[in-house]
Amino acid sequence: MSDVDLARRRAIDHLVSLQDGDGWWKGELQTNVTMDAEDLLMRQFLGIREPVGTAETAAWIRSQQRADGTWATFYGGPGELSTTVEAYTALKLAGDPADADHMVRARQFVLDNGGIEKSRVFTRIWLALFGEWSWDRLPVLPPEMILLPKWFPLNIYDWGCWARQTVVPLTIVGSMRPVRPLGISVAELKTGQPDEPFEPALSWGGFFQRLDRVLHLHARLPVKPLREFAIRKGLKWILDRQEADGGWGGIQPPWVYSILALHLRGYPLDHPVLKKAFHGLDEFTIKEDGIRRLEACQSPVWDTALAVTALLDAGMPADDPVLKSAGNWLLDEEVTVRGDWAVRRPSLPPGGWAFEFENDNYPDVDDTAEIVLALRRMLPADEPAVRRAVEWTIGMQSRDGGWGAFDADNTRRLAEKLPFCDFGAVIDPPSADVTAHVLEMLAHEGLSGLQPARRGLKWLLDNQEADGSWFGRWGANHVYGTGAVVPALIAAGVPTVHPSVRRAVKWLEQHQNADGGWGEDLRSYRDKSWVGRGDSTASQTAWALLALLSAGERGTATERGIRWLVATQRSDGTWDEPQFTGTGFPGDFYINYHLYRLVFPLTALGRYLDG
């Protein structure tokens, strides 16, 4: 057995050992400590913070502080102001003295970088809940937004699904301007600097800054005829979207803010809706070795689809019990009800899959494409769930020919201009990686000659970067985008000699590290000098290899990449990867999918040996 064969075998064994008895896989979804800091703050606000959980959460936050006193949004990244403000606040709440060395270093970084005044809006909202920041110095999002018709600019369906689920409860919280005791003060994190002057009145930024001032005046009016009606409609909207696991959208921000909104409007903590919500949060909590940390989301459906593909590519027979149980579980997870996506596609029948265990309101195109690719290799050609998923995915194509993740034609950029929106992506336009996964799926379904696939192909070719790569919306970054697009182009019938393919191959070859691997630092989302540059990682090396192998490249670059995977594999069959290679919001929020380091290298090894 060759060393590549042995590496594949070890990876198969390790992956199989991680499968749940019900057929699914789920790796930890690791993010930064804002999740944990905000959990402590929420519990303080609600009066349910307890000593053991506080100590365990504080221990986790402390363990993630770097030598310079800061906290980052990803492994190895630069210190980040808002994350550091929230971590400092949580640790002081937990009892860490302000004159402790680690607190002094954190505070100095905050002050050197502009203090609380320069932190993001979400951080200042948390501080306003405790009187540590003035509600008067926060942008207003009026609850009346919920009343805007879907054709009107800035209606809630102009926002990406993750943003609208967060904004709706926040309009209610913000309208009530609550203040409860924190028990400590973080006034030492303020610089005292005044707010920056307005932008020019004729700019979008300046217009919305002045509109925000008007909205502040409106908020002070003693009579607001539509306010109570809007709040009640917002509450109903929230309640209608609570999932079976108690959460909202399967992600932390709308979950937490929905709890706050409902509680502030009179829902007691023992109300069935809130009891269910807290139980769900407990299921997102990891406790080990005296620490407590939260997952911002969970990815079992996505992880299971990727694991199935990896095992099939590694040579496991489609009728193996491991794969059969995974396939049956995936079929049971099909979404068969209508969600927010139907606002823009009212006549489209439901189908597809979501990312999480429970998220029927928000199935996504990316998961659906990957699951169809996996299931098609195991199930009969007439499988109804696959047929429904393909029809739903085609129906979710945007007018420009590409696909977004959760909604069609979610492309109005006006929301990005609001003073509130300083926290990253707030809309869900088509992206290269999602469009590529759909195109690859359609090609394997024999549909590459139909108009939707042709339009998707044109979108991808039109959106290739000047350097030959593609931008990666949901993974880091151009390595991910390019690793997704090239296999899709080849599957759709684009010849390997096509100029777009050759330019992509050249870009990958030029960005291979000296050790033979590939890596791209997440700073590339803000600083183009980092594009294609970073420490080699197992997942990113695999993405590059998948592109090269699909393009017929078996030369030096491919061989060096395979050698790197073999040389860096652990004895138990997986790889070390502390780096974050997943993207939540480009430039702001990143993810370390703990299963990426295993499923993608196994897929690459399998396809290499199969070729």
Coordinates of C-alpha atoms in Angstrom, one line a residue:
M1 CA 0.0 0.0 0.0
S2 CA 1.4 3.4 -1.0
D3 CA 1.7 6.2 1.5
V4 CA -1.2 8.0 -0.3
D5 CA -3.3 4.9 0.0
L6 CA -2.5 4.6 3.6
A7 CA -3.4 8.3 4.2
R8 CA -6.7 7.7 2.5
R9 CA -7.4 4.6 4.6
R10 CA -6.6 6.4 7.9
A11 CA -8.8 9.3 6.9
I12 CA -11.7 7.0 6.1
D13 CA -11.4 5.2 9.4
H14 CA -11.3 8.4 11.3
L15 CA -14.3 9.9 9.5
V16 CA -16.3 6.8 9.9
S17 CA -15.5 6.8 13.7
L18 CA -17.1 10.2 14.0
Q19 CA -20.5 9.3 12.6
D20 CA -23.4 9.5 14.9
G21 CA -25.6 6.4 15.4
D22 CA -28.4 8.1 13.6
G23 CA -26.3 8.6 10.5
W24 CA -25.1 12.2 10.6
W25 CA -21.8 13.9 11.2
K26 CA -21.3 17.2 13.0
G27 CA -18.0 18.9 13.6
E28 CA -17.7 21.8 16.0
L29 CA -18.4 25.2 14.5
Q30 CA -15.9 27.4 16.3
T31 CA -16.0 31.2 16.2
N32 CA -14.7 34.1 18.3
V33 CA -15.5 34.9 21.9
T34 CA -18.2 37.5 21.3
M35 CA -20.7 34.6 21.4
D36 CA -19.6 33.8 24.9
A37 CA -19.3 37.3 26.1
E38 CA -22.8 38.2 24.8
D39 CA -24.2 35.0 26.5
L40 CA -23.0 36.3 29.8
L41 CA -24.4 39.7 29.2
M42 CA -27.7 38.3 28.1
R43 CA -27.9 36.2 31.3
Q44 CA -27.0 39.3 33.4
F45 CA -29.7 41.3 31.7
L46 CA -32.3 38.6 32.3
G47 CA -31.2 38.0 35.9
I48 CA -30.2 34.3 35.3
R49 CA -26.4 34.4 35.3
E50 CA -25.1 31.9 37.7
P51 CA -21.6 31.4 39.2
V52 CA -20.5 28.1 37.7
G53 CA -21.5 29.0 34.2
T54 CA -19.9 32.4 34.5
A55 CA -16.6 31.0 35.7
E56 CA -16.5 28.4 32.9
T57 CA -17.3 31.0 30.3
A58 CA -14.7 33.4 31.7
A59 CA -12.1 30.6 31.6
W60 CA -12.8 30.1 27.9
I61 CA -12.6 33.8 27.1
R62 CA -9.4 34.1 29.1
S63 CA -7.9 31.2 27.2
Q64 CA -8.4 32.9 23.9
Q65 CA -6.7 36.1 24.8
R66 CA -3.4 36.7 23.0
A67 CA -0.1 37.9 24.4
D68 CA -0.8 41.5 23.3
G69 CA -3.9 41.5 25.4
T70 CA -6.3 41.4 22.5
W71 CA -8.9 39.0 21.1
A72 CA -9.2 38.4 17.4
T73 CA -12.0 37.2 15.1
F74 CA -9.9 34.4 13.8
Y75 CA -6.8 32.3 14.7
G76 CA -3.7 34.3 14.0
G77 CA -5.6 37.4 13.1
P78 CA -5.0 41.0 14.3
G79 CA -6.5 42.2 17.5
E80 CA -10.1 43.3 16.9
L81 CA -11.6 46.3 18.8
S82 CA -15.2 45.2 19.3
T83 CA -14.3 41.6 20.2
T84 CA -11.9 42.9 22.8
V85 CA -14.4 45.4 24.3
E86 CA -17.0 42.6 24.7
A87 CA -14.4 40.1 26.1
Y88 CA -13.1 42.7 28.6
T89 CA -16.7 43.6 29.7
A90 CA -17.5 39.9 30.2
L91 CA -14.4 39.2 32.2
K92 CA -14.9 42.2 34.4
L93 CA -18.5 41.1 35.0
A94 CA -17.1 37.7 35.9
G95 CA -15.0 39.3 38.6
D96 CA -11.6 39.9 36.9
P97 CA -10.1 43.0 38.5
A98 CA -9.4 45.9 36.2
D99 CA -5.8 46.2 37.4
A100 CA -5.0 42.6 36.5
D101 CA -2.3 42.4 33.9
H102 CA -4.5 40.8 31.2
M103 CA -7.1 43.4 31.7
V104 CA -4.7 46.3 31.6
R105 CA -3.3 45.0 28.3
A106 CA -6.8 44.6 26.8
R107 CA -7.8 48.1 28.0
Q108 CA -4.8 49.7 26.5
F109 CA -5.5 48.2 23.1
V110 CA -9.1 49.4 23.2
L111 CA -8.0 52.9 24.1
D112 CA -5.3 53.0 21.5
N113 CA -7.8 52.0 18.9
G114 CA -10.5 54.6 19.7
G115 CA -12.3 53.1 22.6
I116 CA -15.9 52.1 22.8
E117 CA -16.6 55.1 20.6
K118 CA -15.1 53.2 17.6
S119 CA -16.6 49.8 18.3
R120 CA -19.4 48.4 16.1
V121 CA -23.0 49.1 16.6
F122 CA -23.8 45.7 18.1
T123 CA -21.2 46.1 20.8
R124 CA -22.6 49.5 21.8
I125 CA -26.2 48.1 21.8
W126 CA -25.0 45.5 24.4
L127 CA -23.5 48.3 26.5
A128 CA -26.6 50.5 26.1
L129 CA -28.7 47.7 27.7
F130 CA -26.7 48.4 30.9
G131 CA -26.4 52.1 30.7
E132 CA -22.8 52.0 29.7
W133 CA -23.6 53.7 26.4
S134 CA -26.4 56.1 25.5
W135 CA -29.3 54.9 23.3
D136 CA -29.3 58.5 22.0
R137 CA -25.9 57.7 20.4
L138 CA -27.1 54.6 18.5
P139 CA -28.7 54.5 15.1
V140 CA -32.5 54.0 15.2
L141 CA -34.3 51.1 13.5
P142 CA -38.0 51.8 14.0
P143 CA -40.3 48.9 14.5
E144 CA -42.5 50.4 11.7
M145 CA -40.0 48.8 9.3
I146 CA -42.0 45.6 9.6
L147 CA -45.0 47.4 7.9
L148 CA -43.1 48.3 4.7
P149 CA -44.4 46.4 1.7
K150 CA -42.0 44.0 0.0
W151 CA -41.5 46.2 -3.0
F152 CA -40.6 49.3 -0.9
P153 CA -36.9 50.0 -0.3
L154 CA -35.5 48.8 3.0
N155 CA -38.4 46.5 3.7
I156 CA -37.2 43.5 5.8
Y157 CA -37.0 41.2 2.8
D158 CA -34.3 43.5 1.3
W159 CA -32.0 42.2 4.1
G160 CA -30.3 38.9 4.0
C161 CA -32.2 36.3 6.0
W162 CA -29.6 36.4 8.9
A163 CA -29.9 40.2 9.0
R164 CA -33.7 40.4 8.9
Q165 CA -34.0 37.8 11.7
T166 CA -31.7 40.0 13.8
V167 CA -33.1 43.4 12.8
V168 CA -36.8 42.6 13.5
P169 CA -36.3 41.8 17.2
L170 CA -33.7 44.6 17.6
T171 CA -36.3 47.2 16.4
I172 CA -38.4 46.1 19.3
V173 CA -35.6 46.2 21.8
G174 CA -34.3 49.5 20.6
S175 CA -37.8 51.1 20.7
M176 CA -38.0 50.3 24.4
R177 CA -34.5 51.6 25.2
P178 CA -34.2 49.3 28.3
V179 CA -31.4 49.8 30.9
R180 CA -30.7 47.3 33.6
P181 CA -27.8 47.1 36.1
L182 CA -24.5 45.6 35.0
G183 CA -23.0 45.6 38.5
I184 CA -19.7 47.0 37.1
S185 CA -18.7 49.8 34.9
V186 CA -16.5 49.9 31.8
A187 CA -16.3 53.6 31.5
E188 CA -12.5 53.2 31.5
L189 CA -12.9 52.0 27.9
K190 CA -14.2 55.3 26.7
T191 CA -11.9 57.9 25.2
G192 CA -14.3 60.8 25.5
Q193 CA -14.0 61.6 21.8
P194 CA -17.1 63.1 20.1
D195 CA -19.0 61.4 17.4
E196 CA -17.5 62.0 13.9
P197 CA -19.1 64.7 11.8
F198 CA -21.7 63.8 9.2
E199 CA -20.8 62.9 5.7
P200 CA -21.8 65.3 2.9
A201 CA -25.6 65.6 2.7
L202 CA -25.7 64.5 -1.0
S203 CA -24.0 61.2 -0.2
W204 CA -26.0 58.1 0.8
G205 CA -24.1 58.0 4.1
G206 CA -24.9 61.6 4.8
F207 CA -28.5 61.3 3.8
F208 CA -29.1 58.3 6.2
Q209 CA -27.2 60.0 9.0
R210 CA -29.6 63.0 8.8
L211 CA -32.6 60.6 8.4
D212 CA -31.4 58.9 11.6
R213 CA -31.5 62.2 13.4
V214 CA -35.2 62.6 12.3
L215 CA -35.9 59.1 13.5
H216 CA -34.5 60.0 16.9
L217 CA -36.9 63.0 17.1
H218 CA -39.7 60.7 16.1
A219 CA -38.9 58.3 18.8
R220 CA -39.4 61.0 21.4
L221 CA -42.9 61.8 20.2
P222 CA -45.5 61.1 22.9
V223 CA -47.9 59.6 20.3
K224 CA -46.7 57.3 17.5
P225 CA -49.9 56.0 15.9
L226 CA -48.4 52.9 14.2
R227 CA -45.8 51.9 16.9
E228 CA -47.9 49.4 18.9
F229 CA -49.3 47.8 15.8
A230 CA -45.9 47.5 14.3
I231 CA -44.4 45.9 17.5
R232 CA -47.3 43.4 17.7
K233 CA -46.8 42.5 14.1
G234 CA -43.0 42.1 14.7
L235 CA -43.7 39.9 17.7
K236 CA -45.9 37.7 15.6
W237 CA -43.3 37.5 12.9
I238 CA -40.7 36.4 15.5
L239 CA -43.0 33.8 17.0
D240 CA -43.9 32.4 13.6
R241 CA -40.3 31.7 12.9
Q242 CA -39.2 29.9 16.1
E243 CA -37.8 26.5 15.0
A244 CA -38.5 23.1 16.5
D245 CA -35.2 23.3 18.5
G246 CA -36.3 26.6 20.1
G247 CA -34.0 28.8 18.0
W248 CA -34.4 31.3 15.2
G249 CA -32.6 30.6 12.0
G250 CA -30.2 28.2 13.7
I251 CA -27.8 31.1 14.5
Q252 CA -27.0 33.0 17.7
P253 CA -27.7 36.6 16.9
P254 CA -31.5 36.4 16.1
W255 CA -31.8 33.7 18.8
V256 CA -30.5 36.0 21.5
Y257 CA -32.3 39.2 20.3
S258 CA -35.6 37.4 19.9
I259 CA -35.3 36.2 23.5
L260 CA -34.7 39.8 24.6
A261 CA -37.5 41.2 22.5
L262 CA -40.1 38.7 23.7
H263 CA -39.0 39.1 27.4
L264 CA -39.1 42.9 27.2
R265 CA -42.7 42.7 25.8
G266 CA -43.8 40.7 28.8
Y267 CA -43.0 37.1 28.1
P268 CA -41.8 35.6 31.4
L269 CA -38.7 33.4 31.4
D270 CA -40.8 30.3 32.2
H271 CA -43.1 30.9 29.2
P272 CA -43.0 27.8 26.9
V273 CA -41.5 29.9 24.0
L274 CA -38.6 31.1 26.1
K275 CA -38.1 27.8 27.9
K276 CA -37.8 26.2 24.5
A277 CA -35.4 28.9 23.4
F278 CA -33.1 28.4 26.4
H279 CA -33.2 24.6 26.1
G280 CA -32.0 25.0 22.5
L281 CA -29.2 27.3 23.5
D282 CA -28.1 24.6 25.9
E283 CA -27.8 22.2 23.0
F284 CA -25.4 24.7 21.3
T285 CA -23.2 24.8 24.4
I286 CA -20.0 22.8 24.7
K287 CA -18.6 22.0 28.2
E288 CA -15.2 20.4 28.7
D289 CA -12.3 20.7 31.0
G290 CA -13.8 23.4 33.1
I291 CA -14.7 25.7 30.2
R292 CA -18.0 26.6 28.6
R293 CA -18.3 27.9 25.1
L294 CA -21.1 28.4 22.6
E295 CA -21.4 27.5 18.9
A296 CA -22.8 30.3 16.9
C297 CA -24.4 27.7 14.7
Q298 CA -24.3 24.0 14.0
S299 CA -23.7 22.3 10.6
P300 CA -24.8 18.7 10.7
V301 CA -26.6 18.7 7.3
W302 CA -23.7 20.4 5.5
D303 CA -21.1 18.2 7.3
T304 CA -23.0 15.0 6.5
A305 CA -23.2 15.9 2.8
L306 CA -19.5 16.6 2.6
A307 CA -18.7 13.4 4.6
V308 CA -20.8 11.3 2.2
T309 CA -19.1 12.8 -0.8
A310 CA -15.6 12.3 0.7
L311 CA -16.3 8.6 1.5
L312 CA -17.7 8.0 -2.0
D313 CA -14.7 9.7 -3.6
A314 CA -12.5 7.6 -1.3
G315 CA -13.9 4.4 -2.8
M316 CA -16.6 3.4 -0.2
P317 CA -19.4 1.5 -2.0
A318 CA -22.7 3.4 -2.2
D319 CA -24.5 0.6 -0.5
D320 CA -22.2 0.5 2.5
P321 CA -24.2 0.7 5.8
V322 CA -22.3 3.9 6.7
L323 CA -23.5 5.7 3.6
K324 CA -27.0 4.2 3.6
S325 CA -27.7 5.5 7.1
A326 CA -26.3 8.9 6.2
G327 CA -28.5 9.0 3.1
N328 CA -31.6 8.0 5.0
W329 CA -30.9 10.7 7.6
L330 CA -30.5 13.3 4.9
L331 CA -33.7 12.4 3.2
D332 CA -35.5 12.8 6.6
E333 CA -34.1 16.3 6.9
E334 CA -35.6 17.5 3.6
V335 CA -37.5 20.8 4.0
T336 CA -41.0 20.5 2.7
V337 CA -42.6 23.8 3.9
R338 CA -42.4 27.3 2.6
G339 CA -40.1 29.8 4.2
D340 CA -39.1 33.4 3.7
W341 CA -37.6 32.5 0.3
A342 CA -41.2 32.3 -0.9
V343 CA -41.6 36.1 -0.6
R344 CA -39.6 36.5 -3.8
R345 CA -40.6 33.1 -5.3
P346 CA -44.3 32.7 -4.3
S347 CA -45.2 30.1 -6.9
L348 CA -42.1 27.9 -6.4
P349 CA -42.9 24.6 -4.6
P350 CA -40.7 23.9 -1.5
G351 CA -37.7 21.5 -1.5
G352 CA -34.1 21.4 -0.5
W353 CA -32.2 21.3 2.8
A354 CA -31.1 23.6 5.5
F355 CA -27.7 23.8 7.2
E356 CA -28.7 22.8 10.7
F357 CA -30.8 20.2 12.5
E358 CA -33.8 22.5 12.6
N359 CA -34.2 25.4 10.2
D360 CA -37.3 24.9 8.1
N361 CA -37.8 28.6 7.5
Y362 CA -34.4 29.0 5.8
P363 CA -33.3 26.1 3.5
D364 CA -30.3 27.2 1.5
V365 CA -29.1 26.7 -2.0
D366 CA -25.6 25.7 -1.1
D367 CA -26.5 22.8 1.1
T368 CA -29.1 21.6 -1.3
A369 CA -26.7 21.5 -4.2
E370 CA -24.1 19.6 -2.2
I371 CA -26.7 17.1 -0.9
V372 CA -28.1 16.4 -4.3
L373 CA -24.5 15.7 -5.5
A374 CA -24.1 13.3 -2.7
L375 CA -27.5 11.6 -2.8
R376 CA -27.6 11.2 -6.5
R377 CA -24.7 8.7 -6.3
M378 CA -26.6 6.5 -3.9
L379 CA -30.3 6.8 -4.8
P380 CA -32.5 5.8 -7.7
A381 CA -32.7 8.4 -10.5
D382 CA -36.4 9.1 -9.7
E383 CA -35.9 9.9 -6.0
P384 CA -38.7 12.5 -5.4
A385 CA -36.7 14.4 -2.8
V386 CA -33.9 15.0 -5.3
R387 CA -36.3 15.9 -8.0
R388 CA -38.0 18.5 -5.7
A389 CA -34.6 19.9 -4.6
V390 CA -33.4 20.3 -8.2
E391 CA -36.6 22.1 -9.1
W392 CA -36.4 24.4 -6.1
T393 CA -32.8 25.2 -6.7
I394 CA -33.4 26.1 -10.3
G395 CA -36.3 28.3 -9.1
M396 CA -34.0 30.2 -6.7
Q397 CA -31.8 31.5 -9.5
S398 CA -31.5 35.3 -9.5
R399 CA -32.2 37.5 -12.4
D400 CA -28.5 38.0 -13.2
G401 CA -28.0 34.2 -13.6
G402 CA -26.2 33.5 -10.3
W403 CA -27.4 32.0 -7.0
G404 CA -27.3 33.5 -3.5
A405 CA -27.4 31.3 -0.5
F406 CA -30.9 31.8 1.0
D407 CA -32.9 34.1 -1.2
A408 CA -33.3 35.0 -4.8
D409 CA -32.6 38.5 -6.0
N410 CA -31.5 39.7 -2.6
T411 CA -29.3 42.4 -4.2
R412 CA -30.6 45.8 -3.1
R413 CA -27.5 47.5 -1.5
L414 CA -29.4 50.4 0.1
A415 CA -29.4 48.6 3.5
E416 CA -25.6 48.7 3.4
K417 CA -25.7 52.5 3.6
L418 CA -27.6 52.7 6.9
P419 CA -25.6 53.9 9.9
F420 CA -26.7 50.7 11.7
C421 CA -25.0 48.4 9.2
D422 CA -21.3 48.4 10.2
F423 CA -21.2 44.7 11.0
G424 CA -20.6 43.0 7.6
A425 CA -22.8 41.4 5.0
V426 CA -26.5 42.4 5.3
I427 CA -27.7 41.2 1.9
D428 CA -27.4 37.8 0.1
P429 CA -26.4 38.4 -3.5
P430 CA -25.2 35.6 -5.8
S431 CA -21.7 34.4 -5.1
A432 CA -19.2 32.4 -7.1
D433 CA -19.0 29.5 -4.7
V434 CA -22.8 28.9 -4.4
T435 CA -23.3 29.4 -8.1
A436 CA -20.5 26.9 -8.8
H437 CA -22.0 24.3 -6.5
V438 CA -25.3 24.6 -8.3
L439 CA -23.8 24.5 -11.7
E440 CA -21.9 21.3 -10.8
M441 CA -25.0 19.8 -9.4
L442 CA -27.0 20.6 -12.6
A443 CA -24.3 19.2 -14.7
H444 CA -24.3 15.9 -12.9
E445 CA -28.1 15.9 -13.2
G446 CA -27.6 16.1 -17.0
L447 CA -29.0 19.6 -17.1
S448 CA -26.0 21.6 -18.2
G449 CA -27.5 22.3 -21.6
L450 CA -30.6 24.0 -20.2
Q451 CA -30.9 27.7 -19.9
P452 CA -30.5 28.0 -16.1
A453 CA -27.2 26.2 -16.2
R454 CA -26.0 28.2 -19.3
R455 CA -26.9 31.4 -17.4
G456 CA -25.1 30.2 -14.3
L457 CA -22.0 29.3 -16.4
K458 CA -22.0 32.8 -18.0
W459 CA -22.3 34.4 -14.6
L460 CA -19.2 32.5 -13.4
L461 CA -17.2 33.3 -16.4
D462 CA -18.2 37.0 -16.2
N463 CA -17.3 37.1 -12.5
Q464 CA -13.7 35.7 -12.7
E465 CA -11.3 38.0 -11.0
A466 CA -8.7 39.8 -13.1
D467 CA -5.9 37.6 -11.6
G468 CA -7.7 34.4 -12.7
S469 CA -9.3 33.4 -9.3
W470 CA -12.8 33.7 -8.0
F471 CA -13.9 35.4 -4.8
G472 CA -15.0 33.0 -2.0
R473 CA -18.1 34.3 -0.1
W474 CA -18.6 31.4 2.3
G475 CA -15.0 30.1 2.6
A476 CA -11.5 31.5 2.8
N477 CA -11.3 33.1 0.2
H478 CA -10.0 33.0 -3.4
V479 CA -8.6 29.6 -2.8
Y480 CA -12.1 28.5 -1.8
G481 CA -13.9 30.2 -4.7
T482 CA -11.4 28.9 -7.3
G483 CA -11.6 25.4 -5.8
A484 CA -15.3 25.5 -6.2
V485 CA -15.6 27.0 -9.6
V486 CA -13.1 25.1 -11.7
P487 CA -14.7 21.6 -11.0
A488 CA -18.0 23.1 -11.8
L489 CA -16.8 24.5 -15.1
I490 CA -15.3 21.2 -16.1
A491 CA -18.5 19.3 -15.1
A492 CA -20.5 21.7 -17.2
G493 CA -18.4 20.9 -20.3
V494 CA -15.9 23.7 -20.3
P495 CA -12.7 22.2 -21.8
T496 CA -9.6 22.2 -19.7
V497 CA -7.9 24.4 -22.3
H498 CA -10.5 27.2 -21.9
P499 CA -8.7 30.5 -21.1
S500 CA -10.7 30.8 -17.8
V501 CA -9.6 27.4 -16.7
R502 CA -6.0 28.0 -17.6
R503 CA -5.9 31.3 -15.8
A504 CA -7.3 29.7 -12.7
V505 CA -4.7 26.9 -12.8
K506 CA -1.9 29.5 -13.3
W507 CA -3.2 31.4 -10.3
L508 CA -3.2 28.3 -8.1
E509 CA 0.3 27.4 -9.2
Q510 CA 1.5 30.9 -8.5
H511 CA 0.0 30.8 -5.0
Q512 CA 1.3 27.4 -3.9
N513 CA 3.4 27.7 -0.7
A514 CA 7.0 26.6 -0.6
D515 CA 6.0 23.6 1.6
G516 CA 3.6 22.4 -1.2
G517 CA 0.4 23.4 0.5
W518 CA -2.0 26.3 0.0
G519 CA -3.4 28.8 2.5
E520 CA -5.1 32.1 2.4
D521 CA -5.3 34.4 5.4
L522 CA -8.7 35.9 6.2
R523 CA -7.2 39.3 6.1
S524 CA -7.5 39.0 2.3
Y525 CA -11.1 40.1 2.6
R526 CA -10.0 43.6 3.6
D527 CA -6.4 43.7 2.4
K528 CA -5.8 42.5 -1.1
S529 CA -2.1 41.9 -0.4
W530 CA -3.2 38.8 1.5
V531 CA -5.1 37.3 -1.5
G532 CA -3.8 33.7 -1.9
R533 CA -1.3 34.1 0.9
G534 CA -1.3 32.4 4.2
D535 CA -0.1 29.4 6.2
S536 CA -0.8 26.1 4.5
T537 CA -3.9 24.3 5.8
A538 CA -5.4 20.9 5.0
S539 CA -8.8 22.2 3.8
Q540 CA -7.4 24.9 1.6
T541 CA -4.8 22.6 0.1
A542 CA -7.6 20.2 -0.7
W543 CA -9.6 22.9 -2.4
A544 CA -6.7 23.8 -4.6
L545 CA -6.1 20.2 -5.4
L546 CA -9.8 19.6 -6.3
A547 CA -9.5 22.4 -8.9
L548 CA -6.2 21.2 -10.3
L549 CA -7.4 17.6 -10.5
S550 CA -10.6 18.5 -12.3
A551 CA -8.6 20.5 -14.8
G552 CA -6.5 17.4 -15.6
E553 CA -3.4 18.7 -13.8
R554 CA -1.2 15.9 -12.5
G555 CA 2.1 17.6 -12.6
T556 CA 4.4 19.1 -10.0
A557 CA 2.0 21.4 -8.3
T558 CA -0.5 18.6 -7.7
E559 CA 2.1 16.1 -6.6
R560 CA 3.6 18.6 -4.1
G561 CA 0.1 19.3 -2.7
I562 CA -0.6 15.6 -2.2
R563 CA 2.8 15.1 -0.6
W564 CA 2.0 17.9 1.8
L565 CA -1.3 16.3 2.8
V566 CA 0.4 12.9 3.3
A567 CA 3.3 14.4 5.3
T568 CA 1.1 16.5 7.6
Q569 CA -1.6 13.9 8.4
R570 CA -1.8 12.9 12.0
S571 CA -1.4 9.3 13.0
D572 CA -5.2 9.1 13.8
G573 CA -6.1 10.0 10.2
T574 CA -7.1 13.6 10.5
W575 CA -5.1 16.9 10.2
D576 CA -4.4 19.8 12.6
E577 CA -6.0 23.0 11.5
P578 CA -6.4 25.8 14.1
Q579 CA -6.9 28.3 11.3
F580 CA -10.4 29.5 10.5
T581 CA -11.2 28.7 6.8
G582 CA -14.9 29.3 6.8
T583 CA -16.6 32.7 6.4
G584 CA -19.7 34.0 8.0
F585 CA -19.5 37.7 7.1
P586 CA -16.5 38.6 4.9
G587 CA -14.3 41.0 6.8
D588 CA -16.1 40.6 10.1
F589 CA -17.0 37.0 11.2
Y590 CA -15.2 33.8 10.5
I591 CA -15.6 30.1 11.3
N592 CA -13.4 27.1 12.0
Y593 CA -15.4 24.1 10.8
H594 CA -13.7 21.3 12.6
L595 CA -14.7 18.7 10.0
Y596 CA -13.2 20.7 7.0
R597 CA -9.7 19.5 7.9
L598 CA -10.9 15.9 7.3
V599 CA -13.6 15.8 4.6
F600 CA -11.9 17.9 2.0
P601 CA -8.4 16.3 2.2
L602 CA -10.1 12.9 2.0
T603 CA -12.0 14.0 -1.1
A604 CA -8.8 15.2 -2.7
L605 CA -6.9 12.0 -1.9
G606 CA -9.7 9.9 -3.2
R607 CA -10.0 11.8 -6.5
Y608 CA -6.2 11.8 -6.9
L609 CA -6.0 8.0 -6.5
D610 CA -9.1 7.5 -8.7
G611 CA -7.5 9.4 -11.5

